[in-house]
Coordinates of N, CA and C in Angstrom, one line a residue:
X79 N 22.1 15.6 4.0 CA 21.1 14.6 4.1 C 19.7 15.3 4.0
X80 N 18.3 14.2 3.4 CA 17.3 15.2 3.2 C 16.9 14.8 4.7
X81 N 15.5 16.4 4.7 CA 14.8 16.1 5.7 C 13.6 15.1 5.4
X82 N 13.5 14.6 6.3 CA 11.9 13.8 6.0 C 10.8 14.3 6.3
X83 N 10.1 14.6 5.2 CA 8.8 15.2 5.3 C 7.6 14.0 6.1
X84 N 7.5 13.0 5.2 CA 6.7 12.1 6.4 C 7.0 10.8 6.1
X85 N 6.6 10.1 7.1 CA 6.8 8.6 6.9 C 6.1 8.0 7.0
X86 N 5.6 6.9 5.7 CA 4.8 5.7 5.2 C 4.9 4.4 5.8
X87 N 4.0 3.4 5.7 CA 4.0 2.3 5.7 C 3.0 2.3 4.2
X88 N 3.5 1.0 3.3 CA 2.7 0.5 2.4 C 2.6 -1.1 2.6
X89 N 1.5 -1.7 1.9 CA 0.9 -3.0 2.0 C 0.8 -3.6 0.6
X90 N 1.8 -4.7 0.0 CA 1.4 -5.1 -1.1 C 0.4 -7.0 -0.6
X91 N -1.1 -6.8 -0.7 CA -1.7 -7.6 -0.5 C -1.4 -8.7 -2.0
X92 N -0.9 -9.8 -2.2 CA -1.2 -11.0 -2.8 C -2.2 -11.8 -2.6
X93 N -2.5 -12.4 -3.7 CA -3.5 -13.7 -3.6 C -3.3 -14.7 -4.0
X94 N -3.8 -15.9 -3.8 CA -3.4 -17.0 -4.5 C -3.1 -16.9 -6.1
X95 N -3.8 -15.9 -6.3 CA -3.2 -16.3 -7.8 C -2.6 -15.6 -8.2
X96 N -2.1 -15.0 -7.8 CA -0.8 -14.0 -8.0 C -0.6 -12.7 -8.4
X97 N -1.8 -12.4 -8.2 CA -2.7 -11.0 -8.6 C -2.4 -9.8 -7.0
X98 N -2.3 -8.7 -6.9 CA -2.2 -7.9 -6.3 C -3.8 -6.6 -5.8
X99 N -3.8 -6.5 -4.7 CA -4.6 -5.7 -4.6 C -4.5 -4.6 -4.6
X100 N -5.2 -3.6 -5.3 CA -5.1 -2.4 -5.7 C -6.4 -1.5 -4.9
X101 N -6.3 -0.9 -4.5 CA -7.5 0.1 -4.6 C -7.6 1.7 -4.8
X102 N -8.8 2.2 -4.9 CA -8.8 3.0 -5.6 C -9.1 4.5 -4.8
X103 N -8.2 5.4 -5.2 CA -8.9 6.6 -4.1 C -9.9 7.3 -4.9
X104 N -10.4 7.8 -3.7 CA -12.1 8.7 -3.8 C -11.4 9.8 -4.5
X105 N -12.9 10.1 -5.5 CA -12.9 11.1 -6.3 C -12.7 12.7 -5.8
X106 N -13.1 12.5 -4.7 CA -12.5 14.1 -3.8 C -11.9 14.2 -2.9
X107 N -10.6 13.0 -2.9 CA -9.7 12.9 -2.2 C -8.6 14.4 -2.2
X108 N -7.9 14.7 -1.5 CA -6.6 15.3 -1.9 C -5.3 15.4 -2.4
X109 N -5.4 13.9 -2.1 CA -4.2 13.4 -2.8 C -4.8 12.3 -3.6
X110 N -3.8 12.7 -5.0 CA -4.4 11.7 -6.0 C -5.6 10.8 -6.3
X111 N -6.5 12.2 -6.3 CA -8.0 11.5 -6.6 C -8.1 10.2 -7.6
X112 N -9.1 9.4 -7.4 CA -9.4 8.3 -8.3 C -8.0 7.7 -8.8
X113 N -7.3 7.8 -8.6 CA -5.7 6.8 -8.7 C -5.7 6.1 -8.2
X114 N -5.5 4.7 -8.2 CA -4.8 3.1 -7.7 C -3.7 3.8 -7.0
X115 N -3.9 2.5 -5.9 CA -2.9 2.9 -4.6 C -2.6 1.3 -4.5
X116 N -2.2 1.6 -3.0 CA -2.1 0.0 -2.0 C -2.3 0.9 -1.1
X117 N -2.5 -0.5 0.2 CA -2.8 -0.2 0.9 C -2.1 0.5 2.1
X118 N -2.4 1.6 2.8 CA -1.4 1.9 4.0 C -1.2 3.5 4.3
X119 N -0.2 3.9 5.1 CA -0.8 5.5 5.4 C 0.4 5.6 6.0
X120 N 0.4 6.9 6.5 CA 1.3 7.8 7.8 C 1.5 6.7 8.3
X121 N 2.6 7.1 9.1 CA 2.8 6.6 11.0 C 2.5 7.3 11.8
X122 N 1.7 6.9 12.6 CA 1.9 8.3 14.1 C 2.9 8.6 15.0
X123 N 2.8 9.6 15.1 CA 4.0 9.7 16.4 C 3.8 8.6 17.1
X124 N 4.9 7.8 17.9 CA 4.9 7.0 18.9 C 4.0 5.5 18.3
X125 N 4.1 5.6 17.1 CA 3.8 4.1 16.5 C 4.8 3.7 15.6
X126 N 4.8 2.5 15.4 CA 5.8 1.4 14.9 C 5.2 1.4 13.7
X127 N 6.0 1.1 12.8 CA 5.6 0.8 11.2 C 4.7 -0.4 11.4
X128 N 5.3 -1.6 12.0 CA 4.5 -2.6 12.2 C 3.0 -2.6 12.7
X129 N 3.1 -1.4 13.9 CA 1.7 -1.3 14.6 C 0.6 0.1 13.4
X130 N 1.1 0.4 12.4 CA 1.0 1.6 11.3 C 0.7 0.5 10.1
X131 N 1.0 -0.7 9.9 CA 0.2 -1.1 8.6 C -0.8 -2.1 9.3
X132 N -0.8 -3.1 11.0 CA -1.6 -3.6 10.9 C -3.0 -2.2 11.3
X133 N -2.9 -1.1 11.7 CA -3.9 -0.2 11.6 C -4.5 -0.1 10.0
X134 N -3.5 0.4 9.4 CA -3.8 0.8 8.5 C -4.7 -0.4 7.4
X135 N -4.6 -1.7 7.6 CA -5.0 -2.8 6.7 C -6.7 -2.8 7.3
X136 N -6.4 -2.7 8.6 CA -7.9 -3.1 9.2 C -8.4 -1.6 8.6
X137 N -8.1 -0.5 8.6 CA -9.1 0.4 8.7 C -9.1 0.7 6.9
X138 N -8.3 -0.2 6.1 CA -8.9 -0.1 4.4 C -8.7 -0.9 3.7
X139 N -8.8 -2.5 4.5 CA -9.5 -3.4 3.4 C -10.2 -4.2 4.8
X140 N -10.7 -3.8 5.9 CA -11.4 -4.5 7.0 C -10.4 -5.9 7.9
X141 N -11.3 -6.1 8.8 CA -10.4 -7.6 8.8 C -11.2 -8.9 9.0
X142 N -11.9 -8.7 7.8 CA -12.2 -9.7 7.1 C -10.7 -10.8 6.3
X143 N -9.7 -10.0 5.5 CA -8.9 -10.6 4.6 C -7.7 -11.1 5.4
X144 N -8.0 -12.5 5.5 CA -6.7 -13.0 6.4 C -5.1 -13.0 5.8
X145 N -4.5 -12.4 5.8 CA -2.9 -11.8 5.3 C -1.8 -12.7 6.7
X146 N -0.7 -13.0 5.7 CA 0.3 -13.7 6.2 C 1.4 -13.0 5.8
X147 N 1.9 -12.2 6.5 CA 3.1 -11.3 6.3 C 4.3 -12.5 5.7
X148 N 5.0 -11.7 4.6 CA 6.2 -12.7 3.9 C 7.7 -12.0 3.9
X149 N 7.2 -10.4 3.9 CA 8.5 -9.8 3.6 C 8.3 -8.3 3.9
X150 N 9.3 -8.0 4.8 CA 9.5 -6.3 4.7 C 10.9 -5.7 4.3
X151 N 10.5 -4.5 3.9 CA 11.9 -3.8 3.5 C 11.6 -2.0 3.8
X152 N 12.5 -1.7 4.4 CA 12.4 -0.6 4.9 C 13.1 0.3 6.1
X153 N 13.9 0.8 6.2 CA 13.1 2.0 5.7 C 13.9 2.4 4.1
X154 N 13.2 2.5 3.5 CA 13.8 3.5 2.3 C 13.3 4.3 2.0
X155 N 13.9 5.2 1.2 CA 13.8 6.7 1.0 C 13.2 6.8 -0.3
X156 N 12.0 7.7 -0.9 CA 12.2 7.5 -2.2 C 12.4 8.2 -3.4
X157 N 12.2 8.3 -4.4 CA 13.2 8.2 -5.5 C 12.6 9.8 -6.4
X158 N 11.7 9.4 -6.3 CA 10.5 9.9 -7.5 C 10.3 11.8 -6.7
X159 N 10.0 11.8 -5.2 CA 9.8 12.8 -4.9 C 11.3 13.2 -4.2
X160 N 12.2 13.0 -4.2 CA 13.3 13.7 -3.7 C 14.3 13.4 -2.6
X161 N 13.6 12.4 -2.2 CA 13.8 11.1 -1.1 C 13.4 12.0 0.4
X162 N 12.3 13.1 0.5 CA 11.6 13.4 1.3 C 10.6 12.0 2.3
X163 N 10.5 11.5 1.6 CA 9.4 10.2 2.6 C 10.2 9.1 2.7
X164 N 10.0 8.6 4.0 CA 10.7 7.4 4.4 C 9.5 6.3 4.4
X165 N 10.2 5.2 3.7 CA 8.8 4.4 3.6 C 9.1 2.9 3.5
X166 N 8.4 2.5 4.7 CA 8.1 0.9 5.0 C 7.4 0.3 4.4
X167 N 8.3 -0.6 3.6 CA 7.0 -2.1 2.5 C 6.9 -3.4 3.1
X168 N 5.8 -3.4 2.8 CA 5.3 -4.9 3.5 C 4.8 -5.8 2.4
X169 N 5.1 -7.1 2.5 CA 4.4 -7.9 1.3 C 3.6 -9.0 2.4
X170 N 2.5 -9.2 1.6 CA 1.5 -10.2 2.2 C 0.9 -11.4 0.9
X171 N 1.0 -12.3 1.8 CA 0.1 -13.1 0.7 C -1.4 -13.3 1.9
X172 N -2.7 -13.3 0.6 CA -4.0 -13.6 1.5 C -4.3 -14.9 0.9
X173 N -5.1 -15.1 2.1 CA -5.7 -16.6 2.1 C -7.5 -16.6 2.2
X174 N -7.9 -15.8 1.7 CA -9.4 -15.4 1.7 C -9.6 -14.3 2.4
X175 N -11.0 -14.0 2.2 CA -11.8 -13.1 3.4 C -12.5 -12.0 2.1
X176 N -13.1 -11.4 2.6 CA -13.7 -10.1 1.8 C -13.5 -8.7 2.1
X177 N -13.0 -7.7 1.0 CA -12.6 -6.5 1.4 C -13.2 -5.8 1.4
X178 N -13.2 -5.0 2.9 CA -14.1 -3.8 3.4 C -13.3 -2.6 3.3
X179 N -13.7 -1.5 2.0 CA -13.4 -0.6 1.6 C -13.4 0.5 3.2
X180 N -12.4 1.9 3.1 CA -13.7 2.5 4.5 C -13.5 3.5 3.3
X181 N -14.0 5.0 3.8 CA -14.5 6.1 2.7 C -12.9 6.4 1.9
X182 N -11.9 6.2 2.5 CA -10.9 6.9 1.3 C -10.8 6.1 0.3
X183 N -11.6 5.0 0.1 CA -11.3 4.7 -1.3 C -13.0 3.8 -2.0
X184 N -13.0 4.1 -3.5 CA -14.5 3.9 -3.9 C -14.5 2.6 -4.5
X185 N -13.6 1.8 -4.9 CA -13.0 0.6 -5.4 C -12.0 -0.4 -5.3
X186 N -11.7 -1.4 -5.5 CA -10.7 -2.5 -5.3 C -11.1 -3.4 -6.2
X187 N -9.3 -3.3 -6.6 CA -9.6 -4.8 -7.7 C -8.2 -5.5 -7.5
X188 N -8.4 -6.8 -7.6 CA -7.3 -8.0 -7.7 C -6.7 -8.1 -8.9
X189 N -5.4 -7.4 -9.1 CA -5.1 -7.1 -10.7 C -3.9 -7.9 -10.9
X190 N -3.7 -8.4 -11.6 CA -2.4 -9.3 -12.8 C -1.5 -8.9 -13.2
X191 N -0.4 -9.4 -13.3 CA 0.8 -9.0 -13.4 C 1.0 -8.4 -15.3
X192 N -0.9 -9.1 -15.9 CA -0.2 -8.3 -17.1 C -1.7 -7.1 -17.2
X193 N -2.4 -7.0 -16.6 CA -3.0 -6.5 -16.7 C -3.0 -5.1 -15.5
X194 N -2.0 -5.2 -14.8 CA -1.5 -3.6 -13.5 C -1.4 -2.7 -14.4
X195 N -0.4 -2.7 -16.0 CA 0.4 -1.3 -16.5 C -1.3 -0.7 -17.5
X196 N -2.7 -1.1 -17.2 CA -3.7 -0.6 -17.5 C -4.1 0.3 -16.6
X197 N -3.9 0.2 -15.2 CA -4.6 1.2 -14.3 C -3.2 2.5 -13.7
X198 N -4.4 3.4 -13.8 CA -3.7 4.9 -13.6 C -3.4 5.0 -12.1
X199 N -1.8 4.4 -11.8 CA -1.5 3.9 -10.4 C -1.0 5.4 -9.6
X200 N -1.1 5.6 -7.9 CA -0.3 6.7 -7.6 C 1.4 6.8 -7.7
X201 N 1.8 7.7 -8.5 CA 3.4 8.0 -8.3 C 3.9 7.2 -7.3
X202 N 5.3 6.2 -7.8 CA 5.9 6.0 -6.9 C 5.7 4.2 -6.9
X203 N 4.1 3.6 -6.8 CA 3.9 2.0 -6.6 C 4.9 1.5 -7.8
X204 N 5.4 2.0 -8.7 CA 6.6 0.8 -9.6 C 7.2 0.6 -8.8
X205 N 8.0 1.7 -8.0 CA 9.1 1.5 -7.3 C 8.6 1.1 -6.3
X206 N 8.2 0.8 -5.8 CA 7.4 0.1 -4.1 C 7.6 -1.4 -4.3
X207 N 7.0 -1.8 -5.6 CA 7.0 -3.3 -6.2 C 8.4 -3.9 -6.5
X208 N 9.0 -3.0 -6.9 CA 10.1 -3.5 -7.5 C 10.9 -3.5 -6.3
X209 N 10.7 -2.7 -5.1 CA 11.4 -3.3 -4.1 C 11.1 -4.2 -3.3
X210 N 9.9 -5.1 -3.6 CA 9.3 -6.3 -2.9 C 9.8 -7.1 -3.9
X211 N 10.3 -7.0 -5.1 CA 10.7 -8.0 -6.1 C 9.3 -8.8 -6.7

């Protein structure tokens, strides 16, 4: 069995129109500068995935953007890095509000299901989506 190096929570934000939220990491990030992400992070010791994406949502898109959780799947392992990270997906659909960036990221955009395979996404979001269907 592998070990797990760390474990994620990810956030696929929807909108009414069927577009996904994307944002963008800072240009002097360490991991995958200026690359499209979603939203979400680590877990802490002694935190719940659950209590790890609602942190993680307020602290990078604010909570302004009112989200109605639809679907999780997780834990899975994944694919691309060696199945070192274990990782919690969430799918949300929003019903308004405005998104408050905090410093790890310089941008956000509401992108279309034909217009995603134009942005230079981090390793790994195909497979994140494709397991939210």
């Amino acid at each position: 069995m592998t070990t797990t190096k760390a474990r994620f929570c990810l956030a696929v934000l929807r909108n009414d129109r069927d577009e996904i939220l994307l944002l963008r990491r800072a240009a002097d990030d360490s991991f995958a500068p200026g690359r499209w992400g979603l939203p979400g992070g680590h877990i802490h010791p002694g935190e719940s995935p659950d209590e790890t994406i609602a942190r993680e949502l307020r602290e990078e898109v604010g909570d302004a953007v009112r989200c109605e959780r639809l679907r999780y799947v997780g834990p899975v392992r994944d694919t691309l890095y060696g199945g070192i990270y274990e990782i919690h997906l969430y799918l949300f659909v929003c019903h308004g509000g405005a998104v408050r960036l905090n410093e790890e990221h310089e941008a956000f955009a509401w992108v279309s299901r034909t217009a995603y395979p134009h942005y230079p996404v981090v390793g790994g979001i195909d497979e994140d989506l494709e397991y939210l269907g």
